[in-house]
mmCIF file of C-alpha atoms in Angstrom:
data_model
loop_
_atom_site.group_PDB
_atom_site.id
_atom_site.type_symbol
_atom_site.label_atom_id
_atom_site.label_comp_id
_atom_site.label_asym_id
_atom_site.label_seq_id
_atom_site.Cartn_x
_atom_site.Cartn_y
_atom_site.Cartn_z
ATOM 1 C CA MET A 1 -24.501 7.506 37.394
ATOM 2 C CA MET A 2 -28.749 6.905 36.171
ATOM 3 C CA LEU A 3 -29.091 3.300 35.698
ATOM 4 C CA VAL A 4 -32.629 3.430 33.327
ATOM 5 C CA SER A 5 -32.977 6.673 30.852
ATOM 6 C CA MET A 6 -35.363 7.626 28.093
ATOM 7 C CA ASN A 7 -33.044 5.580 25.416
ATOM 8 C CA HIS A 8 -33.784 2.500 27.296
ATOM 9 C CA ALA A 9 -37.251 3.078 26.313
ATOM 10 C CA VAL A 10 -37.250 2.105 22.736
ATOM 11 C CA LEU A 11 -35.814 -0.371 23.733
ATOM 12 C CA PHE A 12 -39.037 -1.609 24.868
ATOM 13 C CA LYS A 13 -42.540 -2.666 23.039
ATOM 14 C CA GLN A 14 -44.731 -4.013 26.482
ATOM 15 C CA LYS A 15 -45.046 -3.066 29.983
ATOM 16 C CA THR A 16 -43.802 -6.775 31.000
ATOM 17 C CA GLU A 17 -40.107 -5.711 29.008
ATOM 18 C CA TYR A 18 -39.969 -3.028 31.232
ATOM 19 C CA ILE A 19 -40.940 -4.966 34.347
ATOM 20 C CA THR A 20 -38.446 -7.618 33.410
ATOM 21 C CA HIS A 21 -35.603 -5.093 32.764
ATOM 22 C CA ILE A 22 -35.919 -3.694 36.076
ATOM 23 C CA ALA A 23 -36.258 -7.012 37.972
ATOM 24 C CA ARG A 24 -33.169 -8.709 36.057
ATOM 25 C CA GLU A 25 -30.736 -6.012 35.186
ATOM 26 C CA VAL A 26 -31.147 -2.655 37.217
ATOM 27 C CA TRP A 27 -32.656 -4.699 41.081
ATOM 28 C CA ALA A 28 -28.860 -6.793 40.015
ATOM 29 C CA TYR A 29 -26.805 -3.931 39.495
ATOM 30 C CA VAL A 30 -27.640 -1.434 42.866
ATOM 31 C CA PHE A 31 -28.739 -4.809 45.042
ATOM 32 C CA GLN A 32 -25.837 -7.558 43.906
ATOM 33 C CA ASN A 33 -28.356 -10.362 43.551
ATOM 34 C CA THR A 34 -31.701 -11.803 41.926
ATOM 35 C CA MET A 35 -35.375 -11.459 41.821
ATOM 36 C CA SER A 36 -36.568 -14.380 43.035
ATOM 37 C CA LYS A 37 -39.741 -14.254 41.258
ATOM 38 C CA VAL A 38 -42.007 -11.824 38.742
ATOM 39 C CA VAL A 39 -45.931 -12.372 38.285
ATOM 40 C CA THR A 40 -47.900 -10.399 35.922
ATOM 41 C CA GLU A 41 -51.418 -10.270 36.852
ATOM 42 C CA HIS A 42 -54.447 -9.018 35.097
ATOM 43 C CA GLY A 43 -51.981 -6.415 32.514
ATOM 44 C CA ASP A 44 -50.917 -3.813 34.284
ATOM 45 C CA LYS A 45 -50.232 -5.356 37.536
ATOM 46 C CA TYR A 46 -46.821 -6.573 39.071
ATOM 47 C CA ASN A 47 -45.007 -8.524 41.846
ATOM 48 C CA LEU A 48 -41.647 -8.660 42.180
ATOM 49 C CA THR A 49 -40.742 -11.391 45.050
ATOM 50 C CA VAL A 50 -37.183 -11.386 46.731
ATOM 51 C CA ASN A 51 -36.925 -13.785 49.229
ATOM 52 C CA VAL A 52 -33.546 -13.044 50.127
ATOM 53 C CA PHE A 53 -33.106 -9.441 50.647
ATOM 54 C CA ASP A 54 -29.500 -8.789 52.362
ATOM 55 C CA TRP A 55 -29.754 -5.414 52.346
ATOM 56 C CA ILE A 56 -33.250 -5.698 55.039
ATOM 57 C CA SER A 57 -31.040 -8.980 56.338
ATOM 58 C CA VAL A 58 -28.719 -6.690 58.355
ATOM 59 C CA LEU A 59 -31.162 -5.084 60.286
ATOM 60 C CA SER A 60 -32.270 -8.162 61.983
ATOM 61 C CA ASN A 61 -28.893 -9.591 62.781
ATOM 62 C CA GLU A 62 -28.870 -5.545 64.929
ATOM 63 C CA ASP A 63 -30.496 -5.303 68.497
ATOM 64 C CA MET A 64 -33.631 -4.264 67.722
ATOM 65 C CA ALA A 65 -37.135 -4.912 68.486
ATOM 66 C CA GLY A 66 -40.792 -4.537 67.557
ATOM 67 C CA LYS A 67 -41.715 -0.976 67.286
ATOM 68 C CA ALA A 68 -38.051 0.339 65.644
ATOM 69 C CA TYR A 69 -37.108 -2.172 63.893
ATOM 70 C CA ASN A 70 -40.624 -2.268 61.775
ATOM 71 C CA ASP A 71 -40.094 0.962 61.695
ATOM 72 C CA LYS A 72 -36.565 1.018 60.443
ATOM 73 C CA ILE A 73 -37.946 -2.182 57.740
ATOM 74 C CA HIS A 74 -40.303 0.567 56.911
ATOM 75 C CA LEU A 75 -37.928 2.938 55.801
ATOM 76 C CA TYR A 76 -35.999 0.357 53.888
ATOM 77 C CA LEU A 77 -38.704 -1.212 51.598
ATOM 78 C CA THR A 78 -40.277 2.959 51.157
ATOM 79 C CA PHE A 79 -36.547 3.901 48.973
ATOM 80 C CA VAL A 80 -36.719 0.728 47.881
ATOM 81 C CA CYS A 81 -40.547 1.550 46.462
ATOM 82 C CA GLY A 82 -38.957 4.962 45.587
ATOM 83 C CA MET A 83 -36.368 3.249 43.640
ATOM 84 C CA LEU A 84 -38.500 1.357 41.316
ATOM 85 C CA ARG A 85 -41.359 3.860 41.051
ATOM 86 C CA GLY A 86 -38.186 6.221 39.654
ATOM 87 C CA GLU A 87 -36.268 3.679 37.274
ATOM 88 C CA LEU A 88 -40.064 3.042 36.131
ATOM 89 C CA MET A 89 -41.220 6.807 35.783
ATOM 90 C CA VAL A 90 -38.284 7.818 33.919
ATOM 91 C CA LEU A 91 -38.975 5.237 31.332
ATOM 92 C CA GLY A 92 -42.156 6.836 31.494
ATOM 93 C CA LEU A 93 -44.106 4.951 33.332
ATOM 94 C CA ASP A 94 -46.790 6.287 35.487
ATOM 95 C CA CYS A 95 -46.889 3.923 38.649
ATOM 96 C CA ARG A 96 -47.378 2.727 42.545
ATOM 97 C CA VAL A 97 -44.829 0.747 44.169
ATOM 98 C CA GLU A 98 -46.104 -0.785 47.473
ATOM 99 C CA PRO A 99 -44.107 -2.947 49.406
ATOM 100 C CA ARG A 100 -45.452 -6.025 51.302
ATOM 101 C CA ARG A 101 -44.309 -8.783 53.629
ATOM 102 C CA GLU A 102 -45.241 -12.543 52.922
ATOM 103 C CA ASN A 103 -43.454 -15.130 53.714
ATOM 104 C CA ASP A 104 -41.088 -16.376 51.805
ATOM 105 C CA GLY A 105 -39.676 -13.023 51.622
ATOM 106 C CA TYR A 106 -40.890 -9.844 49.841
ATOM 107 C CA VAL A 107 -43.249 -8.191 47.300
ATOM 108 C CA PHE A 108 -42.736 -4.871 45.411
ATOM 109 C CA ALA A 109 -46.955 -4.582 44.273
ATOM 110 C CA ILE A 110 -46.272 -2.721 40.705
ATOM 111 C CA THR A 111 -49.518 -1.017 39.036
ATOM 112 C CA ILE A 112 -48.601 0.997 35.739
ATOM 113 C CA SER A 113 -51.434 3.698 35.630
ATOM 114 C CA LYS A 114 -53.240 3.749 32.675
ATOM 115 C CA ALA A 115 -52.711 6.698 30.371
ATOM 116 C CA PRO A 116 -54.334 9.889 31.026
#
């Protein structure tokens, strides 16, 4: 099942609308929860914050420590970054997505590439 398609791209007039669609609709469908915050920084940079991320919370209940735990979280976050990037690419936006851990949750920093 494809969550977004090029047909959706016709509906959006600005990059912010693409990001909002991904943050509200697609994220809720895939992860069964909502984004905590979506912030625009300097035009082509967006921060999507998730305070409660059950996908990662499950890992903290497992008996893992140190490097093994961090490696496992990194794999999960990398998958999510790839999913976000893929969905934006389907809509015609080339971008870079980087995860980071903050006190209040996880942030996925999206940087939209300039058109050549």
